[in-house]
Coordinates of C-alpha atoms and ligand atoms in Angstrom, one line a residue:
X1 CA 209.2 85.7 125.1
X2 CA 209.1 89.2 123.6
X3 CA 206.5 90.3 121.0
X4 CA 207.8 90.5 117.5
X5 CA 206.5 91.3 114.0
X6 CA 206.0 88.1 111.9
X7 CA 207.9 87.8 108.7
X8 CA 206.0 88.6 105.5
X9 CA 205.8 85.0 104.2
X10 CA 204.5 83.7 107.6
X11 CA 201.8 86.4 107.7
X12 CA 200.7 85.3 104.2
X13 CA 200.8 81.7 105.1
X14 CA 198.5 82.4 108.1
X15 CA 196.1 84.1 105.7
X16 CA 196.4 81.2 103.3
X17 CA 195.0 79.0 106.1
X18 CA 191.7 80.7 105.6
X19 CA 191.7 81.6 101.9
X20 CA 193.4 78.5 100.4
X21 CA 191.7 75.5 101.9
X22 CA 192.5 73.2 98.9
X23 CA 193.3 73.5 95.2
X24 CA 189.7 74.3 94.4
X25 CA 189.8 77.4 96.5
X26 CA 192.6 78.7 94.3
X27 CA 190.7 78.1 91.2
X28 CA 187.8 80.0 92.7
X29 CA 189.9 83.0 93.7
X30 CA 191.7 83.2 90.4
X31 CA 188.6 82.9 88.2
X32 CA 186.9 85.6 90.3
X33 CA 189.8 87.8 89.5
X34 CA 189.2 87.2 85.8
X35 CA 185.6 88.2 86.2
X36 CA 186.6 91.4 88.0
X37 CA 189.0 92.1 85.1
X38 CA 186.0 91.9 82.7
X39 CA 187.3 88.9 80.9
X40 CA 185.0 87.2 78.3
X41 CA 187.1 84.1 77.9
X42 CA 188.7 82.0 80.6
X43 CA 190.9 79.0 80.2
X44 CA 191.5 76.7 83.2
X45 CA 194.1 74.0 83.1
X46 CA 195.0 71.8 86.0
X47 CA 197.4 68.9 86.6
X48 CA 197.0 66.2 89.2
X49 CA 193.8 67.6 90.7
X50 CA 195.4 71.0 90.9
X51 CA 198.0 69.9 93.4
X52 CA 200.8 70.0 90.9
X53 CA 199.6 72.8 88.7
X54 CA 196.8 75.3 88.2
X55 CA 196.9 77.7 85.2
X56 CA 194.3 80.2 84.5
X57 CA 194.4 82.5 81.6
X58 CA 192.0 85.3 80.7
X59 CA 191.5 88.0 78.1
X60 CA 190.6 90.7 80.7
X61 CA 192.1 94.1 81.3
X62 CA 195.4 92.9 82.7
X63 CA 197.7 94.5 85.3
X64 CA 200.1 97.3 84.4
X65 CA 203.8 96.4 84.9
X66 CA 204.3 98.7 87.9
X67 CA 201.3 97.2 89.7
X68 CA 202.4 93.5 89.4
X69 CA 204.3 93.6 92.7
X70 CA 201.3 95.3 94.4
X71 CA 199.0 92.6 93.1
X72 CA 201.0 90.1 95.1
X73 CA 201.1 92.2 98.2
X74 CA 198.8 91.9 101.2
X75 CA 195.9 94.3 101.5
X76 CA 196.5 95.7 98.0
X77 CA 193.5 95.8 95.8
X78 CA 192.2 97.8 92.8
X79 CA 188.6 97.1 93.8
X80 CA 187.8 99.2 96.8
X81 CA 189.4 102.2 98.5
X82 CA 187.1 103.3 101.3
X83 CA 184.6 102.0 103.9
X84 CA 181.9 103.3 101.7
X85 CA 183.1 101.1 98.9
X86 CA 183.2 98.1 101.3
X87 CA 179.6 98.7 102.1
X88 CA 178.5 98.2 98.5
X89 CA 181.0 95.9 96.9
X90 CA 180.1 95.1 93.3
X91 CA 183.2 93.1 92.4
X92 CA 184.0 89.5 93.4
X93 CA 187.2 90.4 95.2
X94 CA 187.9 93.2 97.6
X95 CA 190.1 91.9 100.4
X96 CA 193.4 92.0 98.5
X97 CA 194.7 88.8 100.0
X98 CA 194.2 86.0 97.5
X99 CA 197.3 86.4 95.5
X100 CA 199.7 87.0 98.4
X101 CA 198.2 84.0 100.3
X102 CA 198.4 81.8 97.3
X103 CA 202.0 82.9 96.6
X104 CA 203.0 82.1 100.2
X105 CA 201.8 78.5 99.8
X106 CA 203.0 77.6 96.3
X107 CA 205.3 78.7 93.4
X108 CA 203.4 81.4 91.6
X109 CA 204.0 83.0 88.3
X110 CA 202.0 86.0 87.1
X111 CA 202.2 87.3 83.6
X112 CA 200.0 90.1 82.4
X113 CA 199.7 92.5 79.5
X114 CA 197.5 95.5 79.3
X115 CA 196.2 97.5 76.3
X116 CA 198.9 99.7 74.9
X117 CA 201.8 97.7 76.3
X118 CA 204.1 96.2 73.6
X119 CA 204.6 93.0 75.6
X120 CA 203.6 91.2 78.7
X121 CA 205.4 91.3 82.0
X122 CA 206.2 88.5 84.4
X123 CA 206.8 88.1 88.1
X124 CA 207.6 85.0 90.1
X125 CA 206.8 84.9 93.8
X126 CA 206.9 82.6 96.8
X127 CA 205.5 85.0 99.4
X128 CA 208.9 86.0 100.9
X129 CA 209.6 89.0 98.7
X130 CA 208.8 92.6 99.4
X131 CA 210.2 93.9 96.0
X132 CA 209.5 92.6 92.6
X133 CA 211.4 93.0 89.4
X134 CA 209.2 92.2 86.4
X135 CA 210.7 90.6 83.3
X136 CA 209.3 91.0 79.8
X137 CA 207.4 87.9 78.5
X138 CA 205.4 87.5 75.3
X139 CA 201.7 87.3 76.2
X140 CA 198.4 88.3 74.6
X141 CA 196.2 90.9 76.2
X142 CA 195.1 89.7 79.6
X143 CA 196.5 87.7 82.4
X144 CA 197.9 84.2 83.1
X145 CA 198.3 83.0 86.7
X146 CA 200.2 79.7 87.2
X147 CA 200.3 78.1 90.6
X148 CA 202.6 75.1 91.1
X149 CA 203.4 72.6 93.9
X150 CA 200.7 73.7 96.3
X151 CA 201.8 73.6 100.0
X152 CA 205.3 72.5 99.0
X153 CA 206.6 74.7 101.8
X154 CA 203.8 73.9 104.3
X155 CA 204.1 70.2 105.0
X156 CA 201.3 70.2 107.6
X157 CA 198.8 71.5 105.1
X158 CA 200.1 69.2 102.3
X159 CA 199.2 66.2 104.5
X160 CA 195.6 67.3 104.4
X161 CA 195.3 67.2 100.6
X162 CA 193.3 64.3 99.5
X163 CA 193.7 62.0 96.4
X164 CA 194.0 63.5 93.0
X165 CA 190.5 62.2 92.3
X166 CA 189.0 64.0 95.3
X167 CA 190.8 67.3 94.7
X168 CA 189.8 67.1 91.0
X169 CA 186.2 66.6 91.8
X170 CA 186.3 69.7 94.1
X171 CA 187.7 71.8 91.3
X172 CA 185.3 70.3 88.8
X173 CA 182.4 71.4 91.0
X174 CA 183.9 74.9 91.6
X175 CA 184.3 75.3 87.8
X176 CA 180.7 74.4 87.2
X177 CA 179.5 76.8 89.8
X178 CA 181.6 79.6 88.3
X179 CA 180.4 78.7 84.8
X180 CA 176.8 79.0 85.9
X181 CA 177.4 82.4 87.5
X182 CA 178.3 84.1 84.2
X183 CA 176.6 83.2 81.0
X184 CA 178.4 86.1 79.3
X185 CA 181.8 84.4 79.7
X186 CA 183.2 81.5 77.7
X187 CA 185.0 78.8 79.6
X188 CA 187.4 76.0 78.7
X189 CA 188.5 73.5 81.3
X190 CA 191.1 70.7 81.1
X191 CA 192.6 68.2 83.5
X192 CA 195.9 66.5 82.8
X193 CA 195.8 67.7 79.2
X194 CA 192.3 66.4 78.6
X195 CA 189.7 68.9 77.7
X196 CA 186.6 68.4 79.9
X197 CA 184.4 71.4 79.3
X198 CA 184.1 74.0 76.5
X199 CA 181.3 76.5 77.0
X200 CA 180.5 79.3 74.6
X201 CA 179.0 82.6 75.7
X202 CA 175.3 81.9 76.2
X203 CA 173.0 84.8 75.2
X204 CA 169.6 83.3 74.4
X205 CA 167.4 81.4 76.8
X206 CA 168.1 78.2 74.9
X207 CA 171.8 78.7 74.9
X208 CA 171.6 79.2 78.7
X209 CA 169.6 76.0 79.1
X210 CA 172.2 74.3 77.0
X211 CA 174.9 75.4 79.4
X212 CA 172.8 74.3 82.3
X213 CA 172.2 70.9 80.7
X214 CA 176.0 70.5 80.2
X215 CA 176.9 71.7 83.7
X216 CA 174.1 70.5 86.0
X217 CA 172.4 67.6 84.3
X218 CA 171.0 67.0 80.9
X219 CA 167.7 66.0 82.4
X220 CA 167.3 68.9 84.7
X221 CA 166.3 71.3 81.9
X222 CA 163.4 69.0 80.9
X223 CA 162.1 69.0 84.4
X224 CA 162.5 72.6 85.4
X225 CA 160.3 75.6 85.4
X226 CA 161.5 79.1 84.8
X227 CA 161.3 81.6 87.6
X228 CA 161.4 85.4 87.0
X229 CA 160.0 87.5 89.7
X230 CA 160.7 91.0 91.0
X231 CA 159.5 92.7 94.1
X232 CA 160.7 95.1 96.8
X233 CA 163.8 95.9 94.8
X234 CA 164.8 92.3 94.5
X235 CA 164.9 90.1 91.4
X236 CA 164.8 86.4 91.4
X237 CA 165.3 84.5 88.2
X238 CA 166.5 81.1 87.1
X239 CA 165.1 77.6 87.0
X240 CA 163.7 75.3 89.7
X241 CA 163.2 71.5 89.3
X242 CA 159.7 70.1 89.3
X243 CA 158.8 68.6 92.7
X244 CA 158.9 65.2 91.1
X245 CA 162.5 65.8 89.9
X246 CA 164.4 65.6 93.1
X247 CA 167.7 64.2 94.5
X248 CA 168.6 62.2 97.5
X249 CA 171.4 64.6 98.2
X250 CA 171.4 68.4 98.1
X251 CA 174.0 68.3 95.4
X252 CA 172.3 70.2 92.5
X253 CA 171.5 73.5 94.2
X254 CA 173.0 76.6 92.8
X255 CA 172.1 79.9 94.4
X256 CA 173.8 83.2 93.4
X257 CA 173.5 86.6 95.0
X258 CA 174.6 89.3 92.6
X259 CA 176.5 86.6 90.6
X260 CA 178.3 85.2 93.7
X261 CA 177.6 81.6 94.6
X262 CA 176.8 81.5 98.2
X263 CA 175.8 79.1 101.0
X264 CA 173.2 80.6 103.3
X265 CA 171.0 79.0 105.8
X266 CA 168.3 81.5 105.4
X267 CA 168.1 80.9 101.6
X268 CA 168.2 77.2 102.0
X269 CA 165.4 77.3 104.5
X270 CA 163.2 79.6 102.4
X271 CA 163.6 77.3 99.4
X272 CA 163.0 74.2 101.4
X273 CA 159.9 75.7 102.8
X274 CA 158.6 76.6 99.4
X275 CA 158.9 72.9 98.4
X276 CA 157.6 71.5 101.7
X277 CA 154.1 71.1 100.6
X278 CA 154.9 69.3 97.3
X279 CA 158.0 67.3 97.8
X280 CA 158.4 63.8 99.0
X281 CA 159.8 63.7 102.5
X282 CA 163.6 63.5 102.7
X283 CA 164.3 64.5 99.0
X284 CA 166.2 67.6 97.9
X285 CA 165.1 70.0 95.2
X286 CA 167.3 71.0 92.3
X287 CA 167.7 74.6 91.4
X288 CA 169.8 77.2 89.6
X289 CA 168.7 80.6 91.0
X290 CA 169.9 84.1 90.7
X291 CA 169.0 86.8 93.3
X292 CA 169.9 90.3 92.4
X293 CA 169.6 93.2 94.7
X294 CA 171.5 96.4 95.4
X295 CA 175.0 95.6 96.7
X296 CA 174.4 97.9 99.6
X297 CA 171.7 95.4 100.9
X298 CA 174.1 92.5 101.3
X299 CA 177.3 92.3 103.3
X300 CA 179.7 90.2 101.3
X301 CA 182.5 90.6 103.9
X302 CA 181.2 87.8 106.1
X303 CA 183.8 85.1 105.4
X304 CA 187.4 85.1 104.2
X305 CA 186.5 82.8 101.3
X306 CA 183.5 85.0 100.5
X307 CA 181.2 82.0 100.3
X308 CA 178.7 83.5 102.8
X309 CA 176.9 86.8 102.8
X310 CA 174.8 88.6 105.4
X311 CA 171.5 90.1 104.2
X312 CA 170.8 93.4 105.8
X313 CA 167.0 92.6 105.7
X314 CA 167.1 88.8 106.2
X315 CA 163.5 88.4 107.0
X316 CA 162.4 90.2 103.9
X317 CA 164.7 88.2 101.6
X318 CA 163.4 85.0 103.2
X319 CA 159.8 86.0 102.6
X320 CA 160.5 87.1 99.1
X321 CA 162.2 83.8 98.2
X322 CA 159.6 81.7 99.9
X323 CA 156.6 83.5 98.3
X324 CA 158.2 83.7 94.8
X325 CA 159.0 80.0 94.7
X326 CA 155.9 78.8 96.5
X327 CA 153.9 80.6 93.8
X328 CA 156.1 79.3 91.0
X329 CA 155.5 75.7 92.2
X330 CA 151.8 76.2 92.8
X331 CA 151.5 77.4 89.2
X332 CA 152.7 74.1 87.7
X333 CA 149.8 72.5 85.9
X334 CA 149.2 69.5 83.9
X335 CA 150.7 70.2 80.5
X336 CA 154.0 71.4 82.1
X337 CA 156.6 68.8 81.4
X338 CA 156.7 65.7 83.7
X339 CA 158.5 62.7 82.3
X340 CA 157.6 59.2 83.3
X341 CA 161.1 58.0 83.8
X342 CA 161.9 60.6 86.3
X343 CA 158.7 59.9 88.2
X344 CA 159.8 56.3 88.0
X345 CA 163.0 57.3 89.7
X346 CA 161.2 59.0 92.5
X347 CA 158.8 56.1 92.8
X348 CA 161.7 53.7 93.3
X349 CA 162.6 55.6 96.4
X350 CA 159.1 55.7 97.7
X351 CA 158.5 53.4 100.6
X352 CA 155.1 51.8 101.0
X353 CA 152.7 54.1 102.7
X354 CA 153.2 54.0 106.4
X355 CA 149.7 55.0 107.4
X356 CA 147.0 52.4 107.0
X357 CA 144.8 54.7 105.0
X358 CA 145.3 53.0 101.7
X359 CA 144.2 49.6 102.9
X360 CA 140.9 50.6 104.4
X361 CA 138.1 48.1 103.8
X362 CA 135.9 48.8 100.8
X363 CA 132.8 49.9 102.6
X364 CA 134.6 53.1 103.6
X365 CA 134.5 54.3 100.1
X366 CA 134.3 58.0 99.6
X367 CA 132.4 57.7 96.4
X368 CA 130.1 55.2 97.9
X369 CA 127.3 53.5 96.0
X370 CA 124.8 55.1 98.2
X371 CA 123.9 58.6 97.2
X372 CA 123.6 59.6 100.9
X373 CA 127.2 58.8 101.5
X374 CA 128.5 61.0 98.8
X375 CA 129.4 64.3 100.5
X376 CA 127.3 67.3 99.2
X377 CA 130.1 69.1 97.4
X378 CA 131.0 66.1 95.2
X379 CA 127.5 65.0 94.3
X380 CA 126.9 68.6 93.4
X381 CA 129.9 68.6 91.1
X382 CA 128.8 65.4 89.5
X383 CA 125.4 66.9 88.7
X384 CA 127.1 70.0 87.4
X385 CA 129.3 67.8 85.2
X386 CA 126.3 66.0 83.9
X387 CA 124.8 69.3 82.9
X388 CA 127.9 70.8 81.4
X389 CA 129.3 67.9 79.5
X390 CA 126.3 65.8 78.5
X391 CA 127.8 64.7 75.1
X392 CA 131.5 64.4 75.9
X393 CA 131.5 60.7 76.2
X394 CA 135.1 59.7 75.7
X395 CA 134.6 56.0 75.4
X396 CA 132.6 56.3 72.2
X397 CA 135.3 55.7 69.6
X398 CA 133.1 56.8 66.7
X399 CA 132.9 60.2 68.3
X400 CA 135.8 62.4 67.2
X401 CA 137.8 64.0 69.9
X402 CA 137.0 67.6 70.7
X403 CA 138.4 69.8 68.0
X404 CA 142.1 69.3 67.4
X405 CA 143.6 69.1 70.8
X406 CA 143.0 72.8 71.5
X407 CA 139.5 72.0 72.8
X408 CA 140.9 69.1 74.7
X409 CA 141.5 69.7 78.4
X410 CA 145.1 69.0 79.5
X411 CA 144.2 65.8 81.4
X412 CA 141.9 64.7 78.6
X413 CA 138.8 62.5 79.1
X414 CA 138.7 59.3 81.2
X415 CA 138.4 56.0 79.4
X416 CA 138.7 53.5 82.2
X417 CA 139.3 53.0 85.9
X418 CA 142.0 50.4 86.0
X419 CA 141.8 47.9 88.9
X420 CA 139.8 50.5 90.7
X421 CA 143.0 52.4 91.4
X422 CA 144.2 54.2 88.3
X423 CA 142.3 56.4 85.9
X424 CA 143.3 56.1 82.3
X425 CA 142.6 59.1 80.3
X426 CA 143.0 59.9 76.6
X427 CA 144.7 63.3 76.1
X428 CA 145.7 65.3 73.1
X429 CA 149.3 64.0 73.4
X430 CA 148.6 60.5 74.3
X431 CA 147.7 58.8 77.6
X432 CA 147.6 60.0 81.1
X433 CA 147.5 57.8 84.1
X434 CA 146.1 59.2 87.4
X435 CA 146.4 57.8 90.8
X436 CA 142.9 58.7 91.8
X437 CA 143.5 58.6 95.6
X438 CA 146.6 60.7 95.4
X439 CA 145.0 63.3 93.2
X440 CA 141.8 63.4 95.3
X441 CA 143.9 63.9 98.4
X442 CA 145.7 66.9 96.9
X443 CA 142.4 68.4 95.7
X444 CA 140.8 68.0 99.1
X445 CA 143.9 69.3 100.9
X446 CA 144.0 72.5 98.8
X447 CA 140.2 72.9 99.3
X448 CA 140.6 72.5 103.0
X449 CA 143.5 74.9 103.1
X450 CA 141.7 77.5 101.0
X451 CA 138.6 77.5 103.2
X452 CA 140.6 77.2 106.4
X453 CA 142.7 80.2 105.6
X454 CA 139.6 82.2 104.6
X455 CA 138.3 81.6 108.1
X456 CA 136.2 78.6 108.4
X457 CA 135.9 75.1 106.9
X458 CA 132.2 74.5 105.9
X459 CA 130.7 72.3 108.6
X460 CA 127.7 70.0 108.4
X461 CA 125.7 68.7 111.4
X462 CA 125.5 65.0 112.0
X463 CA 122.2 63.4 111.9
X464 CA 123.1 61.6 115.1
X465 CA 125.6 63.2 117.3
X466 CA 128.6 60.9 117.9
X467 CA 129.9 59.9 121.3
X468 CA 133.6 59.1 121.2
X469 CA 135.7 57.6 123.9
X470 CA 139.1 59.3 124.2
X471 CA 141.9 59.6 126.8
X472 CA 141.6 62.3 129.3
X473 CA 144.5 64.2 127.7
X474 CA 142.7 64.1 124.4
X475 CA 139.5 65.4 126.1
X476 CA 141.6 68.2 127.6
X477 CA 142.6 69.2 124.1
X478 CA 139.0 69.2 123.0
X479 CA 138.3 71.6 125.8
X480 CA 141.3 73.8 125.3
X481 CA 141.1 73.9 121.5
X482 CA 137.4 74.6 121.1
X483 CA 138.1 77.6 118.8
X484 CA 140.6 75.8 116.6
X485 CA 138.4 72.8 116.2
X486 CA 135.5 75.0 115.3
X487 CA 137.6 76.6 112.6
X488 CA 138.4 73.2 111.3
X489 CA 134.7 72.4 110.9
X490 CA 134.2 70.4 114.1
X491 CA 131.5 71.1 116.7
X492 CA 132.6 69.1 119.6
X493 CA 132.5 69.2 123.4
X494 CA 133.6 67.2 126.4
X495 CA 130.7 65.4 128.1
X496 CA 132.7 63.2 130.5
X497 CA 136.3 62.9 131.7
X498 CA 137.0 60.5 128.9
X499 CA 134.2 61.1 126.5
X500 CA 133.5 63.8 123.9
X501 CA 130.4 64.5 121.7
X502 CA 130.7 65.4 118.1
X503 CA 127.7 67.3 116.6
X504 CA 129.1 68.6 113.3
X505 CA 132.0 67.8 111.0
X506 CA 133.5 69.2 107.9
X507 CA 131.1 68.8 104.9
X508 CA 133.8 67.5 102.7
X509 CA 134.4 64.5 105.0
X510 CA 132.6 61.2 104.6
X511 CA 130.3 60.5 107.5
X512 CA 131.6 57.1 108.3
X513 CA 134.7 56.7 110.3
X514 CA 134.5 60.1 111.9
X515 CA 135.4 58.7 115.3
X516 CA 138.6 57.3 113.9
X517 CA 139.6 60.5 112.2
X518 CA 138.8 62.5 115.3
X519 CA 141.1 60.3 117.4
X520 CA 143.8 60.6 114.8
X521 CA 143.6 64.4 114.8
X522 CA 143.7 64.5 118.6
X523 CA 146.7 62.3 118.6
X524 CA 148.4 64.5 116.0
X525 CA 147.6 67.4 118.3
X526 CA 149.2 65.7 121.3
X527 CA 152.3 64.9 119.3
X528 CA 153.0 68.4 118.1
X529 CA 155.8 69.9 119.9
X530 CA 156.0 73.6 120.6
X531 CA 158.6 73.9 117.9
X532 CA 156.0 73.7 115.2
X533 CA 154.7 76.8 113.7
X534 CA 151.0 77.3 113.8
X535 CA 150.8 77.1 110.0
X536 CA 152.7 73.9 109.8
X537 CA 150.5 72.4 112.5
X538 CA 147.3 73.3 110.9
X539 CA 148.6 72.1 107.5
X540 CA 149.4 68.7 109.0
X541 CA 145.9 68.5 110.4
X542 CA 144.4 69.6 107.2
X543 CA 146.4 66.9 105.4
X544 CA 145.2 64.2 107.7
X545 CA 141.6 65.4 107.0
X546 CA 142.2 65.4 103.3
X547 CA 143.5 61.9 103.4
X548 CA 140.3 60.8 105.1
X549 CA 138.2 62.7 102.7
X550 CA 139.7 61.0 99.7
X551 CA 138.9 58.1 97.5
X552 CA 140.5 55.3 99.2
X553 CA 138.5 52.2 98.7
X554 CA 138.5 50.0 95.7
X555 CA 135.3 50.9 94.0
X556 CA 134.8 51.4 90.3
X557 CA 134.4 55.1 89.5
X558 CA 132.0 56.1 86.8
X559 CA 133.3 58.0 83.8
X560 CA 131.5 61.2 84.9
X561 CA 133.0 60.9 88.4
X562 CA 136.5 60.4 86.9
X563 CA 136.0 63.4 84.6
X564 CA 135.0 65.6 87.5
X565 CA 138.2 64.6 89.2
X566 CA 140.3 65.3 86.1
X567 CA 138.7 68.8 85.7
X568 CA 139.2 69.4 89.4
X569 CA 142.8 68.5 89.1
X570 CA 143.4 71.0 86.3
X571 CA 142.2 73.7 88.6
X572 CA 144.1 72.7 91.6
X573 CA 147.4 74.2 92.7
X574 CA 150.3 71.8 93.4
X575 CA 148.3 69.0 91.7
X576 CA 151.4 67.3 90.5
X577 CA 151.9 65.7 93.9
X578 CA 149.8 64.3 96.7
X579 CA 150.2 65.6 100.2
X580 CA 153.0 63.1 100.8
X581 CA 154.9 64.3 97.7
X582 CA 154.0 61.3 95.5
X583 CA 153.2 62.0 91.9
X584 CA 149.5 62.1 91.2
X585 CA 149.7 61.6 87.4
X586 CA 152.0 60.7 84.6
X587 CA 151.7 61.2 80.9
X588 CA 152.9 59.0 78.0
X589 CA 153.0 60.7 74.7
X590 CA 152.1 58.8 71.5
X591 CA 155.7 58.9 70.5
X592 CA 156.7 57.3 73.8
X593 CA 154.0 54.6 73.4
X594 CA 155.2 54.1 69.8
X595 CA 158.7 53.6 71.1
X596 CA 157.5 50.9 73.5
X597 CA 156.1 49.0 70.6
X598 CA 159.1 49.7 68.3
X599 CA 156.7 51.3 65.9
X600 CA 158.3 53.2 63.0
X601 CA 161.8 51.7 63.8
Ligands
LIG701 P1 191.3 91.2 95.3 O1 190.7 90.4 94.2 O2 190.6 91.1 96.6 O3 191.5 92.6 94.9 P2 193.6 89.6 94.8 O4 194.8 89.2 95.7 O5 192.8 88.5 94.3 O6 192.7 90.6 95.6 O7 194.1 90.4 93.6 C1 194.9 91.6 93.8 C2 194.8 92.5 92.6 O8 195.4 92.0 91.5 C3 193.4 92.8 92.2 O9 192.8 93.9 92.9 C4 193.5 93.2 90.7 O10 193.8 94.5 90.6 C5 194.8 92.4 90.3 N1 194.4 91.2 89.6 C6 194.4 89.9 90.1 N2 194.1 89.0 89.1 C7 193.9 89.7 88.0 C8 193.5 89.4 86.6 N3 193.2 88.1 86.3 N4 193.3 90.4 85.7 C9 193.6 91.7 86.1 N5 193.9 92.0 87.4 C10 194.1 91.1 88.3
LIG702 MG1 190.6 88.4 94.1

């Protein structure tokens, strides 16, 4: 067979294979064209999930009559003209192939009117034509693109279209993504003559949140924190969900680079890592984030559908995102919103604790009756508390609360230890319930991390050095990891093939049960593959230690002990969740409590 040039329509149909995956891809390309034409109002109407008809009208700059044919020709664009332009694309489009591809796979009508023209002009195309002859057509300023009978001429592709419902839901999600990319544009969206979305231009913060509530989820805005950080010529803004407001699917994640919604592994990874320390295992965060940086620092020409980008300095972008979000999440403190019903939702998905740590017998209490068993640091804090807050006795009802809420710490003052598990605390707003073990675990984890990353966890010699039987592999680790164990606060050495001697342990840890913890740590060590980063490995070990150091037995805490814990919580980063991502506290406002009792109704 000899080589031949392919006919125009076939060339475009081949391109359509990449650009037009399904009706939703058409909506995306056409709306992006409206953005590029600086439209401020965009109307989207579809029939039968877009398979029968997609019509998009904008009030943008329009296309002059003589360019209508070019708009439908391959490799014709008004957006770039040189390699230099390609290296710093500021528009959504630049490949000049959306309209010809769409026209080769459907029946397309384009009507447009520019400023100064006394009417609009229309062209109809099916991808076969080389010449176009525009006809006059009444039309307001701007452009209407109508696409009918998608894939009517490509049966193989038509077979791959799904049900109306599925195709509609793809379009619905594309429209939402587009709507979140441009708050300065008004949108209207209808399916089968029913209006589904009407969004005004959003200028103020609260108008933006309104749009997000409509598009993402009404609850998201109540459980999100604002992010606004700039560094190294990059700007990150938007909203991220509290770690307690999560999803079982990654279906509420919006990330825009220079207003373009993208999917990017590096970005997803950085965000996931930022949440790693605070989110329950297997859950997915919710976010709407905007990264802006110079167009010359991203290559948008990485994919025909333009859904992927390449960062020229990937590592730097990753670190910036991670640090910015890690900090934003660490800064969440009691007093930032956290609604009980959401926590409830998370709790419903929480499996019972797999480790046995919660069901330890009572004599392993951290806050043991015997003074000698209370680790130094805590007994010191309790004394300090006693000195600082001698009069703040929250159980005395005759005592007025500290001056009008301002003087009241966010987590309030403890009133009871319920069933030796939960701390009830009266706050300015109402009632806080704290899971004492979970909170203590997070406090200890953060303390361990802080001292570990500063160089050394404070260690305390044991009165009687402890001999522990271990496997020979575990003893090997003790030998090989002397230095690391030292940094973790353990003074330990091998004294026989299967025996080690522990002389000192971290001061924060209780003295009982040390052999058990040690074995757990060594097992952890053995189980870590090489794939783990050093940081992740040490964090896991620190988490195991924190778990051991935390209140776990059922013993009544005294009010001063509980108040120390509450004050400690207020100072601790990431206190909203324990190391396993479970919530540590919830708040019920007086209004909510009133509602439970139908008061004032
Ligand atoms: P690209 O967007 O990559 O340039 P398209 O095939 O999507 O390629 O569009 C071709 C050209 O048609 C654009 O460069 C633009 O000049 C013009 N065009 C398309 N849609 C519109 C619109 N809604 N308003 C104004 N001009 C448009
Ligand atoms: Mg385009």
